[in-house]
Amino acid sequence: MSTRFPFTAVVGQQDLQLALLLNAVAPNIGGVLVRGEKGTAKSTAVRALAALLPEVEVVAGCRFSCDPASPDPTCPDGPHTVAAAEARDARMVELPVGASEDRLVGALDIERALAEGVKAFEPGLLAAANRGILYVDEVNLLHDHLVDVLLDAAAMGASYVEREGVSVRHAARFLLVGTMNPEEGELRPQLLDRFGLTVEVAASREPDQRVEVVRRRLAYDDDPAAFAARWADEERAVRQRIVAARELLPEVRLGDGALKQIAATCAAFEVDGMRADIVMARTATALAAWDGRSDVLAEDVRQAALLALPHRRRRNPFDAPGLDEDKLDQTLEESAGDDDDPDPDGPGGGGGQPSPSPEEGPQGGDAGAQPETGEDGEPQPAAGGAGEQAPARAAEPFRTKALTVPGVGAGAAGRRSRARTERGRTTGALRPRGALTKLHLAATVRAAAPHQRARGRSGPGLVLRRDDLRQAAREGREGNLVLFVVDASGSMAARQRMSAVKGAVLSLLLDAYQRRDKVGLVTFRGTAAEVALPPTSSVDAAAARLESLPTGGRTPLAAGLLKAHDVLRVERLRDPSRRALLVVVTDGRATGGPEPVALAGRAARLFGAESVASVVVDCESGPVRLGLAGRLAEELGGTAVTLDELRADAIAGLVRDVRGTTSRRAA
């Protein structure tokens, strides 16, 4: 077994270490979500924590790590009446991003359950993590239903496996730690709320601290055992402190004054529900125990708020987590009463994680100013500029019509287009390929029924064989790759128009977030096109790129389409099961270069030849319309909609139009 990097040797991540240690003291806090850029010791700190946890007593031979002092009465390996005990280190179990639901919760052998009437259960990772640590790296990349199952088990302390009327329950109490890079996509606010604490981590900008990080890492790589030995005393001290804090925890007193401060803080920050209040109370109590005190102080409440509230402030998909510390201090001071709170004078120096407030988007200058236009209708460069307009602010987003990809796919689980999935409504039955996971009971009975006499059936039971089993074929929804191709040329640069265009794209991004899509952004203006954002799960990153998008110059429509075609070609090789939806946002004009209109038509027909589902959002405005966006949609083999028609309360047949156009193209 390789030597782990010592927990106490991690440099400059005090808030991360504190959050992990508090959960080691009081696992009922609900785990830790660690958010931050790559290369910030997130995984290193989590893996090092496991070595600090005290040994656990388990029932010998129990696959579910039952406690000999109080074994689980529903344990599948039980009942444990008089059981031999053994001590072992606390486990750290890692959940891979590509894990299936059966790998997570375990699986029943349906064939043996039906044919032999026995519960043959193969435990999953939740069972292995019982009374230890369950670590999920890149938790934001897990399928949503897996995250739901994971957090339900963490909250209830038990895992339930249901398969065709056969059920198994076992204990699943573990310290849950998830890490994520926000650049790769956010968790939904509902799932963020289920994590007890959150910590933002970033690499230090202090040269001396960065030097120390490199020095320690190189020393560890040269001789891991010798490096760990240098930190053995510090590791032992922290381990003993965890044990002492666990023993002191039941004696810690949470006074009415501290409770009032907790309630006032959650109310002041308008946190939904009561989970934040409970988590703050548990965290403040664990902080007091960690410091060796039996009373909760105001500084404990402040530190608990800094750890428990920032991620609960994220309500909308594009909100950045954060907490206004000045407002926090003011709230704690105003709510400090003269009752039995041991420290009624206001907050102390908790020294928690500073969380920045959401940054304002770039300002666009005078919103009423209109650029001068030349003979070709293109806005002219501003004085002293180079043909580029300052970014316009996006209009308020709205609920959009549902845009779907026609046909039935087999991509990643989502909420946009029809697909063959493991979850959803049953549409038929088929012979299983490999292990049976979703039994189609009626089809299985129909397959076995004609052979009962030949198999010598004499009693009421059905005689089954492997060939009789049928797998349920299910249909649900998949997430798609929504690739936006946005015209940022001078013809779009009138500030009111560009504001409306950005608002429409932002609305579509919000829809993509809700439907679990990947998104990409291609922009074109001047003489070329660029990939402003490669396909990613981070809708937030796409919104940020959109907000800072400058405009101006000519309209290289063909370049934008060809760039989008290249992006889809590469993504098709990376993820062939994920289908694409092309959304072109333009007024349809094409200028610059020889024969720009003809070249744009040829580029558009590439998508039509490959049957790529496409929608053109027509941004043309004014009393006289040229209808160029509609012609572009015909070349693409898709459909065109105006900005007004994109709204959910507009044309009811939009989805039908998209499908109908695609069907005619296929025919």
Short mmCIF file of N, CA and C in Angstrom, two decimals, residues 27 29 90 113-114 120 140 179 269 360 363 406 521 539 561 576 581 584 590:
data_model
loop_
_atom_site.label_atom_id
_atom_site.label_comp_id
_atom_site.label_asym_id
_atom_site.label_seq_id
_atom_site.Cartn_x
_atom_site.Cartn_y
_atom_site.Cartn_z
N PRO A 27 -20.06 13.47 12.01
CA PRO A 27 -20.46 13.10 10.65
C PRO A 27 -21.88 13.52 10.29
N ILE A 29 -23.09 16.30 10.35
CA ILE A 29 -23.09 17.61 9.69
C ILE A 29 -23.54 17.48 8.25
N ALA A 90 -10.48 2.79 9.26
CA ALA A 90 -11.64 3.33 8.55
C ALA A 90 -11.35 3.36 7.05
N ALA A 113 -33.36 -15.00 -7.43
CA ALA A 113 -34.51 -14.64 -6.62
C ALA A 113 -35.79 -15.27 -7.16
N LEU A 114 -35.94 -15.30 -8.50
CA LEU A 114 -37.15 -15.87 -9.09
C LEU A 114 -37.10 -17.39 -9.15
N ALA A 120 -30.05 -13.10 -3.13
CA ALA A 120 -28.61 -13.07 -3.39
C ALA A 120 -28.23 -11.63 -3.70
N ASN A 140 -19.95 16.89 -9.70
CA ASN A 140 -20.84 17.60 -10.62
C ASN A 140 -20.98 16.91 -11.96
N THR A 179 -15.79 16.61 -4.49
CA THR A 179 -14.98 17.69 -5.03
C THR A 179 -15.46 18.02 -6.44
N PHE A 269 -30.14 35.98 5.39
CA PHE A 269 -29.64 35.61 4.07
C PHE A 269 -30.69 34.89 3.22
N GLU A 360 -20.10 41.74 -10.96
CA GLU A 360 -20.97 42.39 -11.93
C GLU A 360 -20.43 42.09 -13.33
N GLN A 363 -19.93 46.37 -18.13
CA GLN A 363 -20.88 47.40 -18.52
C GLN A 363 -20.68 47.74 -19.99
N PRO A 406 -35.12 15.23 -33.13
CA PRO A 406 -36.09 14.20 -33.52
C PRO A 406 -35.50 12.80 -33.40
N LEU A 521 -20.22 27.30 -27.59
CA LEU A 521 -20.51 28.63 -28.12
C LEU A 521 -19.49 28.98 -29.19
N VAL A 539 -22.75 25.46 -17.99
CA VAL A 539 -23.60 26.49 -18.59
C VAL A 539 -23.21 27.86 -18.04
N LEU A 561 -20.40 28.96 -39.55
CA LEU A 561 -20.99 27.63 -39.77
C LEU A 561 -19.91 26.56 -39.93
N PRO A 576 -19.91 9.69 -29.34
CA PRO A 576 -20.80 9.43 -30.49
C PRO A 576 -22.26 9.24 -30.11
N LEU A 581 -27.81 19.56 -31.20
CA LEU A 581 -28.81 20.52 -31.65
C LEU A 581 -28.09 21.82 -31.95
N VAL A 584 -28.51 28.56 -34.38
CA VAL A 584 -27.84 29.67 -35.03
C VAL A 584 -28.62 30.94 -34.73
N ALA A 590 -24.87 37.94 -44.70
CA ALA A 590 -23.51 37.43 -44.91
C ALA A 590 -22.76 38.45 -45.74
#
